[in-house]
Amino acid sequence: MISEPSRHCTVELQALPSRIGQVRRIISAQLRYWHLDPLIDQAALGVTELLTNVHRHAQPDKSCTVDIELLLDRLTVSVHDHDPRVPTVNEADSFATSGRGLALIAAVSESWGVRPSGAAGKVVWFTLPATCGTSTLPPLAVYGSTTDGPFGSVPISPEVVAAAPARSAVVG
């Protein structure tokens, strides 16, 4: 039996420098909403590195999708782009100003990897342990089992509305 349902957030964007900061703020706000404040810095750093890789290296375009998913005690952050080339971890020169992104992700995450996606493209992902806050998450309303749903005649309390999963999407 699953004690906590999964929680999921998806953001679609062009991996441009101006958009990367916006996605960091969206991810941070979503993790605060899920009561996972201790994971914000690691998740924001990881997503920044992955989006920077898309911006610098992805071809034929810079469009991508960022997904964060909380399932039980594991937060997974993934970035899907349309470039099938697999990134590699580089050993950057000590004076280099770039080239350490995947090494940083490996250092701050529990695990990470790359998998192909469709005919063209890939997903680069990393996981973080989320045991620090999942027990304090409010339960989600399950419509049809304990309520009449959002349009029923039974009033829904503000606490139940606040506990509903947030879904975000940014296109552009």
Tab-separated table of N, CA and C in Angstrom:
chain	number	residue	atom	x	y	z
A	1	MET	N	0.842	-1.176	0.000
A	1	MET	CA	0.000	0.000	0.000
A	1	MET	C	0.892	1.246	0.000
A	2	ILE	N	0.556	2.222	-0.824
A	2	ILE	CA	1.310	3.473	-0.909
A	2	ILE	C	0.693	4.446	0.082
A	3	SER	N	1.531	4.951	1.003
A	3	SER	CA	1.006	5.840	2.035
A	3	SER	C	0.887	7.280	1.549
A	4	GLU	N	1.734	7.707	0.641
A	4	GLU	CA	1.674	9.055	0.088
A	4	GLU	C	1.617	8.954	-1.425
A	5	PRO	N	0.699	9.658	-2.066
A	5	PRO	CA	0.644	9.619	-3.528
A	5	PRO	C	1.835	10.347	-4.135
A	6	SER	N	2.083	10.073	-5.401
A	6	SER	CA	3.179	10.782	-6.059
A	6	SER	C	2.760	12.222	-6.323
A	7	ARG	N	3.736	13.062	-6.447
A	7	ARG	CA	3.511	14.468	-6.771
A	7	ARG	C	4.415	14.788	-7.942
A	8	HIS	N	3.897	15.587	-8.881
A	8	HIS	CA	4.597	15.792	-10.143
A	8	HIS	C	4.407	17.228	-10.613
A	9	CYS	N	5.456	17.805	-11.210
A	9	CYS	CA	5.404	19.150	-11.777
A	9	CYS	C	6.208	19.139	-13.077
A	10	THR	N	5.667	19.722	-14.127
A	10	THR	CA	6.325	19.776	-15.428
A	10	THR	C	6.387	21.220	-15.909
A	11	VAL	N	7.551	21.596	-16.442
A	11	VAL	CA	7.747	22.934	-17.002
A	11	VAL	C	8.358	22.759	-18.387
A	12	GLU	N	7.736	23.337	-19.398
A	12	GLU	CA	8.271	23.322	-20.761
A	12	GLU	C	8.846	24.700	-21.055
A	13	LEU	N	10.026	24.730	-21.711
A	13	LEU	CA	10.679	26.010	-21.948
A	13	LEU	C	11.728	25.914	-23.036
A	14	GLN	N	12.213	27.063	-23.450
A	14	GLN	CA	13.416	27.189	-24.251
A	14	GLN	C	14.549	27.412	-23.254
A	15	ALA	N	15.617	26.627	-23.343
A	15	ALA	CA	16.720	26.726	-22.381
A	15	ALA	C	17.593	27.933	-22.713
A	16	LEU	N	17.086	29.097	-22.397
A	16	LEU	CA	17.800	30.348	-22.582
A	16	LEU	C	18.198	30.864	-21.205
A	17	PRO	N	19.296	31.612	-21.091
A	17	PRO	CA	19.731	32.082	-19.772
A	17	PRO	C	18.629	32.777	-18.969
A	18	SER	N	17.808	33.578	-19.613
A	18	SER	CA	16.753	34.284	-18.890
A	18	SER	C	15.692	33.336	-18.340
A	19	ARG	N	15.492	32.208	-18.980
A	19	ARG	CA	14.475	31.251	-18.547
A	19	ARG	C	14.977	30.336	-17.433
A	20	ILE	N	16.290	30.104	-17.371
A	20	ILE	CA	16.845	29.186	-16.374
A	20	ILE	C	16.556	29.693	-14.965
A	21	GLY	N	16.708	30.986	-14.736
A	21	GLY	CA	16.392	31.561	-13.429
A	21	GLY	C	14.925	31.410	-13.072
A	22	GLN	N	14.047	31.558	-14.058
A	22	GLN	CA	12.620	31.382	-13.812
A	22	GLN	C	12.311	29.948	-13.389
A	23	VAL	N	12.943	28.987	-14.066
A	23	VAL	CA	12.702	27.585	-13.724
A	23	VAL	C	13.228	27.278	-12.321
A	24	ARG	N	14.358	27.843	-11.959
A	24	ARG	CA	14.874	27.667	-10.589
A	24	ARG	C	13.837	28.142	-9.572
A	25	ARG	N	13.225	29.286	-9.830
A	25	ARG	CA	12.221	29.811	-8.902
A	25	ARG	C	10.978	28.925	-8.862
A	26	ILE	N	10.567	28.391	-10.006
A	26	ILE	CA	9.410	27.492	-10.052
A	26	ILE	C	9.704	26.217	-9.257
A	27	ILE	N	10.881	25.634	-9.475
A	27	ILE	CA	11.259	24.411	-8.762
A	27	ILE	C	11.318	24.694	-7.253
A	28	SER	N	11.925	25.804	-6.879
A	28	SER	CA	12.028	26.159	-5.460
A	28	SER	C	10.648	26.322	-4.833
A	29	ALA	N	9.750	27.011	-5.521
A	29	ALA	CA	8.399	27.212	-4.995
A	29	ALA	C	7.649	25.887	-4.878
A	30	GLN	N	7.820	25.008	-5.854
A	30	GLN	CA	7.139	23.719	-5.808
A	30	GLN	C	7.653	22.876	-4.638
A	31	LEU	N	8.954	22.878	-4.424
A	31	LEU	CA	9.503	22.106	-3.309
A	31	LEU	C	9.074	22.686	-1.957
A	32	ARG	N	8.956	24.015	-1.873
A	32	ARG	CA	8.421	24.610	-0.641
A	32	ARG	C	6.972	24.163	-0.430
A	33	TYR	N	6.189	24.132	-1.495
A	33	TYR	CA	4.791	23.700	-1.405
A	33	TYR	C	4.699	22.254	-0.923
A	34	TRP	N	5.632	21.422	-1.353
A	34	TRP	CA	5.668	20.019	-0.925
A	34	TRP	C	6.362	19.846	0.422
A	35	HIS	N	6.760	20.918	1.074
A	35	HIS	CA	7.453	20.890	2.360
A	35	HIS	C	8.799	20.176	2.267
A	36	LEU	N	9.506	20.402	1.166
A	36	LEU	CA	10.824	19.804	0.952
A	36	LEU	C	11.899	20.888	0.873
A	37	ASP	N	11.794	21.876	1.737
A	37	ASP	CA	12.738	22.996	1.741
A	37	ASP	C	14.207	22.571	1.783
A	38	PRO	N	14.577	21.514	2.526
A	38	PRO	CA	15.993	21.134	2.568
A	38	PRO	C	16.564	20.681	1.212
A	39	LEU	N	15.712	20.361	0.254
A	39	LEU	CA	16.180	19.892	-1.059
A	39	LEU	C	16.285	21.006	-2.092
A	40	ILE	N	15.858	22.203	-1.752
A	40	ILE	CA	15.786	23.293	-2.731
A	40	ILE	C	17.143	23.601	-3.350
A	41	ASP	N	18.164	23.775	-2.536
A	41	ASP	CA	19.477	24.157	-3.073
A	41	ASP	C	20.036	23.097	-4.020
A	42	GLN	N	19.965	21.827	-3.618
A	42	GLN	CA	20.488	20.756	-4.469
A	42	GLN	C	19.696	20.644	-5.765
A	43	ALA	N	18.372	20.697	-5.673
A	43	ALA	CA	17.538	20.576	-6.871
A	43	ALA	C	17.747	21.768	-7.801
A	44	ALA	N	17.829	22.975	-7.240
A	44	ALA	CA	18.029	24.172	-8.066
A	44	ALA	C	19.395	24.145	-8.750
A	45	LEU	N	20.429	23.725	-8.026
A	45	LEU	CA	21.753	23.607	-8.632
A	45	LEU	C	21.739	22.584	-9.761
A	46	GLY	N	21.150	21.415	-9.509
A	46	GLY	CA	21.112	20.367	-10.530
A	46	GLY	C	20.347	20.779	-11.769
A	47	VAL	N	19.173	21.383	-11.597
A	47	VAL	CA	18.379	21.781	-12.760
A	47	VAL	C	19.080	22.896	-13.528
A	48	THR	N	19.786	23.781	-12.816
A	48	THR	CA	20.550	24.827	-13.492
A	48	THR	C	21.632	24.224	-14.369
A	49	GLU	N	22.343	23.255	-13.845
A	49	GLU	CA	23.409	22.612	-14.626
A	49	GLU	C	22.839	21.884	-15.841
A	50	LEU	N	21.739	21.169	-15.667
A	50	LEU	CA	21.150	20.449	-16.801
A	50	LEU	C	20.629	21.408	-17.868
A	51	LEU	N	19.978	22.487	-17.458
A	51	LEU	CA	19.474	23.456	-18.437
A	51	LEU	C	20.604	24.209	-19.121
A	52	THR	N	21.674	24.460	-18.407
A	52	THR	CA	22.839	25.100	-19.025
A	52	THR	C	23.427	24.188	-20.096
A	53	ASN	N	23.472	22.892	-19.831
A	53	ASN	CA	23.941	21.943	-20.852
A	53	ASN	C	23.051	21.966	-22.087
A	54	VAL	N	21.740	22.036	-21.893
A	54	VAL	CA	20.831	22.127	-23.041
A	54	VAL	C	21.123	23.408	-23.811
A	55	HIS	N	21.257	24.524	-23.084
A	55	HIS	CA	21.520	25.809	-23.737
A	55	HIS	C	22.816	25.769	-24.551
A	56	ARG	N	23.859	25.196	-23.988
A	56	ARG	CA	25.165	25.204	-24.654
A	56	ARG	C	25.315	24.140	-25.733
A	57	HIS	N	24.705	22.987	-25.558
A	57	HIS	CA	25.045	21.861	-26.415
A	57	HIS	C	23.908	21.280	-27.260
A	58	ALA	N	22.668	21.430	-26.845
A	58	ALA	CA	21.566	20.727	-27.525
A	58	ALA	C	21.338	21.246	-28.932
A	59	GLN	N	21.128	20.312	-29.832
A	59	GLN	CA	20.783	20.619	-31.219
A	59	GLN	C	19.668	19.677	-31.628
A	60	PRO	N	18.727	19.988	-32.396
A	60	PRO	CA	18.622	21.132	-33.292
A	60	PRO	C	17.996	22.362	-32.645
A	61	ASP	N	17.419	22.228	-31.437
A	61	ASP	CA	16.790	23.393	-30.813
A	61	ASP	C	17.053	23.364	-29.313
A	62	LYS	N	16.614	24.391	-28.639
A	62	LYS	CA	16.835	24.526	-27.194
A	62	LYS	C	15.574	24.245	-26.387
A	63	SER	N	14.537	23.713	-27.037
A	63	SER	CA	13.314	23.417	-26.293
A	63	SER	C	13.532	22.169	-25.444
A	64	CYS	N	12.965	22.207	-24.245
A	64	CYS	CA	13.133	21.088	-23.337
A	64	CYS	C	11.984	21.073	-22.334
A	65	THR	N	11.928	20.003	-21.574
A	65	THR	CA	10.924	19.838	-20.538
A	65	THR	C	11.625	19.447	-19.249
A	66	VAL	N	11.289	20.141	-18.178
A	66	VAL	CA	11.806	19.817	-16.852
A	66	VAL	C	10.678	19.149	-16.085
A	67	ASP	N	10.971	18.002	-15.497
A	67	ASP	CA	10.005	17.292	-14.656
A	67	ASP	C	10.606	17.121	-13.271
A	68	ILE	N	9.791	17.360	-12.257
A	68	ILE	CA	10.170	16.952	-10.918
A	68	ILE	C	9.054	16.055	-10.408
A	69	GLU	N	9.450	14.968	-9.789
A	69	GLU	CA	8.467	14.021	-9.286
A	69	GLU	C	8.887	13.530	-7.918
A	70	LEU	N	7.958	13.584	-7.000
A	70	LEU	CA	8.161	13.053	-5.668
A	70	LEU	C	7.361	11.767	-5.570
A	71	LEU	N	8.050	10.682	-5.358
A	71	LEU	CA	7.390	9.394	-5.208
A	71	LEU	C	7.946	8.752	-3.951
A	72	LEU	N	7.088	8.639	-2.955
A	72	LEU	CA	7.472	8.135	-1.641
A	72	LEU	C	8.641	8.935	-1.083
A	73	ASP	N	9.826	8.360	-0.987
A	73	ASP	CA	10.944	9.067	-0.366
A	73	ASP	C	12.020	9.465	-1.370
A	74	ARG	N	11.645	9.684	-2.625
A	74	ARG	CA	12.621	9.982	-3.670
A	74	ARG	C	12.115	11.129	-4.542
A	75	LEU	N	12.936	12.177	-4.677
A	75	LEU	CA	12.651	13.274	-5.602
A	75	LEU	C	13.501	13.048	-6.840
A	76	THR	N	12.858	13.004	-7.988
A	76	THR	CA	13.573	12.857	-9.259
A	76	THR	C	13.379	14.131	-10.066
A	77	VAL	N	14.485	14.688	-10.523
A	77	VAL	CA	14.478	15.870	-11.387
A	77	VAL	C	15.036	15.420	-12.730
A	78	SER	N	14.304	15.696	-13.808
A	78	SER	CA	14.779	15.275	-15.130
A	78	SER	C	14.557	16.370	-16.153
A	79	VAL	N	15.445	16.383	-17.156
A	79	VAL	CA	15.347	17.338	-18.258
A	79	VAL	C	15.386	16.542	-19.549
A	80	HIS	N	14.347	16.729	-20.360
A	80	HIS	CA	14.244	16.063	-21.657
A	80	HIS	C	14.518	17.090	-22.746
A	81	ASP	N	15.448	16.771	-23.664
A	81	ASP	CA	15.695	17.651	-24.808
A	81	ASP	C	15.635	16.821	-26.086
A	82	HIS	N	15.841	17.469	-27.230
A	82	HIS	CA	15.689	16.798	-28.523
A	82	HIS	C	17.004	16.375	-29.160
A	83	ASP	N	18.082	16.451	-28.424
A	83	ASP	CA	19.400	16.070	-28.931
A	83	ASP	C	19.725	14.657	-28.443
A	84	PRO	N	19.943	13.700	-29.355
A	84	PRO	CA	20.199	12.324	-28.915
A	84	PRO	C	21.604	12.096	-28.359
A	85	ARG	N	22.504	13.063	-28.517
A	85	ARG	CA	23.876	12.881	-28.026
A	85	ARG	C	23.889	12.798	-26.500
A	86	VAL	N	24.617	11.828	-25.983
A	86	VAL	CA	24.688	11.591	-24.546
A	86	VAL	C	25.819	12.428	-23.946
A	87	PRO	N	25.534	13.167	-22.881
A	87	PRO	CA	26.594	13.966	-22.249
A	87	PRO	C	27.563	13.065	-21.484
A	88	THR	N	28.757	13.574	-21.276
A	88	THR	CA	29.762	12.823	-20.522
A	88	THR	C	30.323	13.703	-19.415
A	89	VAL	N	30.787	13.058	-18.376
A	89	VAL	CA	31.435	13.772	-17.277
A	89	VAL	C	32.856	14.093	-17.714
A	90	ASN	N	33.215	15.363	-17.631
A	90	ASN	CA	34.555	15.812	-18.004
A	90	ASN	C	35.395	16.064	-16.769
A	91	GLU	N	36.683	15.869	-16.913
A	91	GLU	CA	37.613	16.305	-15.876
A	91	GLU	C	38.139	17.660	-16.329
A	92	ALA	N	37.553	18.700	-15.760
A	92	ALA	CA	37.900	20.056	-16.174
A	92	ALA	C	39.251	20.451	-15.600
A	93	ASP	N	39.976	21.217	-16.376
A	93	ASP	CA	41.236	21.816	-15.927
A	93	ASP	C	40.943	22.681	-14.700
A	94	SER	N	41.872	22.795	-13.791
A	94	SER	CA	41.627	23.554	-12.560
A	94	SER	C	41.332	25.031	-12.821
A	95	PHE	N	41.738	25.549	-13.985
A	95	PHE	CA	41.466	26.952	-14.316
A	95	PHE	C	40.259	27.116	-15.245
A	96	ALA	N	39.642	26.016	-15.638
A	96	ALA	CA	38.490	26.083	-16.545
A	96	ALA	C	37.298	26.736	-15.846
A	97	THR	N	36.525	27.485	-16.607
A	97	THR	CA	35.344	28.159	-16.055
A	97	THR	C	34.062	27.400	-16.366
A	98	SER	N	34.152	26.272	-17.040
A	98	SER	CA	32.977	25.451	-17.324
A	98	SER	C	33.428	23.999	-17.458
A	99	GLY	N	32.462	23.120	-17.637
A	99	GLY	CA	32.782	21.713	-17.852
A	99	GLY	C	32.638	20.830	-16.631
A	100	ARG	N	32.059	21.366	-15.553
A	100	ARG	CA	31.920	20.580	-14.327
A	100	ARG	C	30.477	20.243	-13.980
A	101	GLY	N	29.533	20.540	-14.854
A	101	GLY	CA	28.108	20.397	-14.542
A	101	GLY	C	27.699	19.009	-14.098
A	102	LEU	N	28.020	17.996	-14.880
A	102	LEU	CA	27.626	16.639	-14.510
A	102	LEU	C	28.383	16.145	-13.282
A	103	ALA	N	29.616	16.580	-13.118
A	103	ALA	CA	30.366	16.212	-11.915
A	103	ALA	C	29.703	16.818	-10.670
A	104	LEU	N	29.199	18.058	-10.784
A	104	LEU	CA	28.470	18.672	-9.671
A	104	LEU	C	27.195	17.900	-9.359
A	105	ILE	N	26.475	17.519	-10.402
A	105	ILE	CA	25.246	16.752	-10.201
A	105	ILE	C	25.561	15.426	-9.517
A	106	ALA	N	26.606	14.761	-9.963
A	106	ALA	CA	27.007	13.497	-9.334
A	106	ALA	C	27.363	13.707	-7.866
A	107	ALA	N	27.978	14.851	-7.546
A	107	ALA	CA	28.400	15.120	-6.177
A	107	ALA	C	27.236	15.429	-5.238
A	108	VAL	N	26.203	16.113	-5.722
A	108	VAL	CA	25.119	16.529	-4.830
A	108	VAL	C	23.917	15.595	-4.855
A	109	SER	N	23.869	14.661	-5.791
A	109	SER	CA	22.691	13.806	-5.908
A	109	SER	C	22.976	12.406	-5.368
A	110	GLU	N	21.901	11.693	-5.161
A	110	GLU	CA	22.001	10.296	-4.742
A	110	GLU	C	22.377	9.414	-5.927
A	111	SER	N	21.781	9.712	-7.089
A	111	SER	CA	22.090	8.994	-8.317
A	111	SER	C	21.724	9.890	-9.489
A	112	TRP	N	22.263	9.576	-10.661
A	112	TRP	CA	21.931	10.333	-11.863
A	112	TRP	C	22.164	9.432	-13.071
A	113	GLY	N	21.631	9.842	-14.214
A	113	GLY	CA	21.836	9.052	-15.417
A	113	GLY	C	21.240	9.725	-16.638
A	114	VAL	N	21.372	9.007	-17.741
A	114	VAL	CA	20.868	9.469	-19.037
A	114	VAL	C	20.156	8.293	-19.680
A	115	ARG	N	19.029	8.564	-20.319
A	115	ARG	CA	18.343	7.513	-21.077
A	115	ARG	C	17.825	8.119	-22.376
A	116	PRO	N	17.823	7.325	-23.442
A	116	PRO	CA	17.267	7.835	-24.701
A	116	PRO	C	15.765	8.056	-24.556
A	117	SER	N	15.242	8.956	-25.367
A	117	SER	CA	13.813	9.255	-25.328
A	117	SER	C	13.283	9.377	-26.743
A	118	GLY	N	12.475	8.437	-27.146
A	118	GLY	CA	11.875	8.486	-28.468
A	118	GLY	C	12.893	8.307	-29.573
A	119	ALA	N	12.518	8.723	-30.778
A	119	ALA	CA	13.387	8.585	-31.944
A	119	ALA	C	14.602	9.507	-31.841
A	120	ALA	N	14.421	10.656	-31.252
A	120	ALA	CA	15.523	11.607	-31.077
A	120	ALA	C	15.347	12.262	-29.726
A	121	GLY	N	16.409	12.410	-29.037
A	121	GLY	CA	16.344	13.078	-27.749
A	121	GLY	C	16.801	12.181	-26.621
A	122	LYS	N	16.873	12.793	-25.459
A	122	LYS	CA	17.321	12.075	-24.276
A	122	LYS	C	16.724	12.728	-23.043
A	123	VAL	N	16.815	12.009	-21.950
A	123	VAL	CA	16.421	12.520	-20.644
A	123	VAL	C	17.630	12.366	-19.735
A	124	VAL	N	18.049	13.464	-19.126
A	124	VAL	CA	19.104	13.437	-18.115
A	124	VAL	C	18.406	13.682	-16.785
A	125	TRP	N	18.668	12.843	-15.801
A	125	TRP	CA	17.940	12.889	-14.542
A	125	TRP	C	18.883	12.732	-13.354
A	126	PHE	N	18.402	13.162	-12.192
A	126	PHE	CA	19.093	12.890	-10.936
A	126	PHE	C	18.051	12.734	-9.836
A	127	THR	N	18.443	12.029	-8.771
A	127	THR	CA	17.535	11.805	-7.653
A	127	THR	C	18.132	12.358	-6.369
A	128	LEU	N	17.232	12.736	-5.471
A	128	LEU	CA	17.600	13.203	-4.138
A	128	LEU	C	16.733	12.466	-3.126
A	129	PRO	N	17.297	12.062	-1.999
A	129	PRO	CA	16.468	11.435	-0.972
A	129	PRO	C	15.546	12.477	-0.354
A	130	ALA	N	14.281	12.137	-0.214
A	130	ALA	CA	13.290	13.103	0.265
A	130	ALA	C	12.681	12.671	1.587
A	131	THR	N	13.421	11.946	2.383
A	131	THR	CA	12.884	11.482	3.656
A	131	THR	C	12.708	12.603	4.658
A	132	CYS	N	13.343	13.758	4.397
A	132	CYS	CA	13.310	14.857	5.358
A	132	CYS	C	11.938	15.499	5.492
A	133	GLY	N	11.059	15.425	4.486
A	133	GLY	CA	9.822	16.172	4.606
A	133	GLY	C	8.572	15.444	4.179
A	134	THR	N	8.690	14.246	3.657
A	134	THR	CA	7.500	13.598	3.122
A	134	THR	C	6.489	13.243	4.191
A	135	SER	N	6.920	13.018	5.423
A	135	SER	CA	5.972	12.647	6.462
A	135	SER	C	5.106	13.828	6.878
A	136	THR	N	5.507	15.058	6.554
A	136	THR	CA	4.724	16.223	6.949
A	136	THR	C	3.812	16.719	5.831
A	137	LEU	N	3.791	16.028	4.696
A	137	LEU	CA	2.932	16.460	3.599
A	137	LEU	C	1.472	16.247	3.964
A	138	PRO	N	0.621	17.227	3.660
A	138	PRO	CA	-0.798	17.023	3.929
A	138	PRO	C	-1.355	15.993	2.964
A	139	PRO	N	-2.331	15.207	3.385
A	139	PRO	CA	-2.912	14.217	2.487
A	139	PRO	C	-3.676	14.900	1.363
A	140	LEU	N	-3.688	14.271	0.198
A	140	LEU	CA	-4.440	14.795	-0.935
A	140	LEU	C	-5.876	14.298	-0.869
A	141	ALA	N	-6.793	15.145	-1.302
A	141	ALA	CA	-8.174	14.713	-1.392
A	141	ALA	C	-8.308	13.730	-2.543
A	142	VAL	N	-8.977	12.622	-2.301
A	142	VAL	CA	-9.209	11.631	-3.348
A	142	VAL	C	-10.682	11.717	-3.694
A	143	TYR	N	-10.990	12.370	-4.792
A	143	TYR	CA	-12.374	12.587	-5.158
A	143	TYR	C	-13.030	11.266	-5.523
A	144	GLY	N	-14.256	11.108	-5.093
A	144	GLY	CA	-14.991	9.882	-5.358
A	144	GLY	C	-14.915	8.918	-4.187
A	145	SER	N	-13.962	9.110	-3.283
A	145	SER	CA	-13.879	8.198	-2.154
A	145	SER	C	-14.364	8.856	-0.867
A	146	THR	N	-13.994	10.111	-0.656
A	146	THR	CA	-14.399	10.768	0.580
A	146	THR	C	-15.139	12.076	0.349
A	147	THR	N	-15.189	12.550	-0.890
A	147	THR	CA	-15.898	13.797	-1.192
A	147	THR	C	-16.711	13.598	-2.460
A	148	ASP	N	-17.527	14.571	-2.758
A	148	ASP	CA	-18.296	14.543	-3.999
A	148	ASP	C	-17.543	15.188	-5.138
A	149	GLY	N	-16.292	15.555	-4.942
A	149	GLY	CA	-15.512	16.199	-5.993
A	149	GLY	C	-15.625	17.703	-5.897
A	150	PRO	N	-14.940	18.387	-6.773
A	150	PRO	CA	-14.891	19.844	-6.671
A	150	PRO	C	-16.209	20.527	-6.992
A	151	PHE	N	-17.165	19.829	-7.637
A	151	PHE	CA	-18.414	20.461	-8.029
A	151	PHE	C	-19.608	19.895	-7.269
A	152	GLY	N	-19.365	19.114	-6.245
A	152	GLY	CA	-20.441	18.507	-5.474
A	152	GLY	C	-21.114	19.516	-4.572
A	153	SER	N	-22.166	19.070	-3.908
A	153	SER	CA	-22.920	19.957	-3.041
A	153	SER	C	-22.272	20.098	-1.667
A	154	VAL	N	-21.305	19.237	-1.339
A	154	VAL	CA	-20.632	19.319	-0.054
A	154	VAL	C	-19.531	20.370	-0.148
A	155	PRO	N	-19.535	21.371	0.736
A	155	PRO	CA	-18.473	22.391	0.668
A	155	PRO	C	-17.116	21.757	1.006
A	156	ILE	N	-16.090	22.243	0.316
A	156	ILE	CA	-14.733	21.747	0.533
A	156	ILE	C	-13.990	22.789	1.337
A	157	SER	N	-13.340	22.353	2.405
A	157	SER	CA	-12.633	23.291	3.281
A	157	SER	C	-11.389	23.834	2.594
A	158	PRO	N	-10.918	25.005	2.998
A	158	PRO	CA	-9.688	25.577	2.427
A	158	PRO	C	-8.482	24.665	2.619
A	159	GLU	N	-8.463	23.880	3.714
A	159	GLU	CA	-7.342	22.969	3.942
A	159	GLU	C	-7.265	21.895	2.857
A	160	VAL	N	-8.408	21.389	2.432
A	160	VAL	CA	-8.437	20.364	1.381
A	160	VAL	C	-8.011	20.969	0.051
A	161	VAL	N	-8.461	22.180	-0.238
A	161	VAL	CA	-8.077	22.838	-1.484
A	161	VAL	C	-6.573	23.090	-1.498
A	162	ALA	N	-6.015	23.533	-0.372
A	162	ALA	CA	-4.582	23.807	-0.294
A	162	ALA	C	-3.750	22.543	-0.450
A	163	ALA	N	-4.324	21.379	-0.085
A	163	ALA	CA	-3.583	20.130	-0.166
A	163	ALA	C	-3.596	19.515	-1.559
A	164	ALA	N	-4.393	20.043	-2.471
A	164	ALA	CA	-4.465	19.493	-3.824
A	164	ALA	C	-3.120	19.676	-4.517
A	165	PRO	N	-2.723	18.729	-5.385
A	165	PRO	CA	-1.417	18.849	-6.032
A	165	PRO	C	-1.361	20.042	-6.973
A	166	ALA	N	-0.228	20.720	-6.952
A	166	ALA	CA	-0.018	21.860	-7.862
A	166	ALA	C	0.512	21.354	-9.178
A	167	ARG	N	0.063	21.938	-10.236
A	167	ARG	CA	0.577	21.591	-11.562
A	167	ARG	C	0.940	22.893	-12.244
A	168	SER	N	2.140	22.954	-12.785
A	168	SER	CA	2.595	24.161	-13.451
A	168	SER	C	3.099	23.822	-14.829
A	169	ALA	N	2.974	24.754	-15.709
A	169	ALA	CA	3.561	24.610	-17.039
A	169	ALA	C	3.916	25.997	-17.533
A	170	VAL	N	5.096	26.103	-18.085
A	170	VAL	CA	5.544	27.353	-18.684
A	170	VAL	C	5.922	27.033	-20.115
A	171	VAL	N	5.307	27.709	-21.045
A	171	VAL	CA	5.596	27.475	-22.447
A	171	VAL	C	6.264	28.713	-22.997
A	172	GLY	N	7.300	28.516	-23.777
A	172	GLY	CA	7.902	29.713	-24.349
A	172	GLY	C	9.314	29.612	-24.629
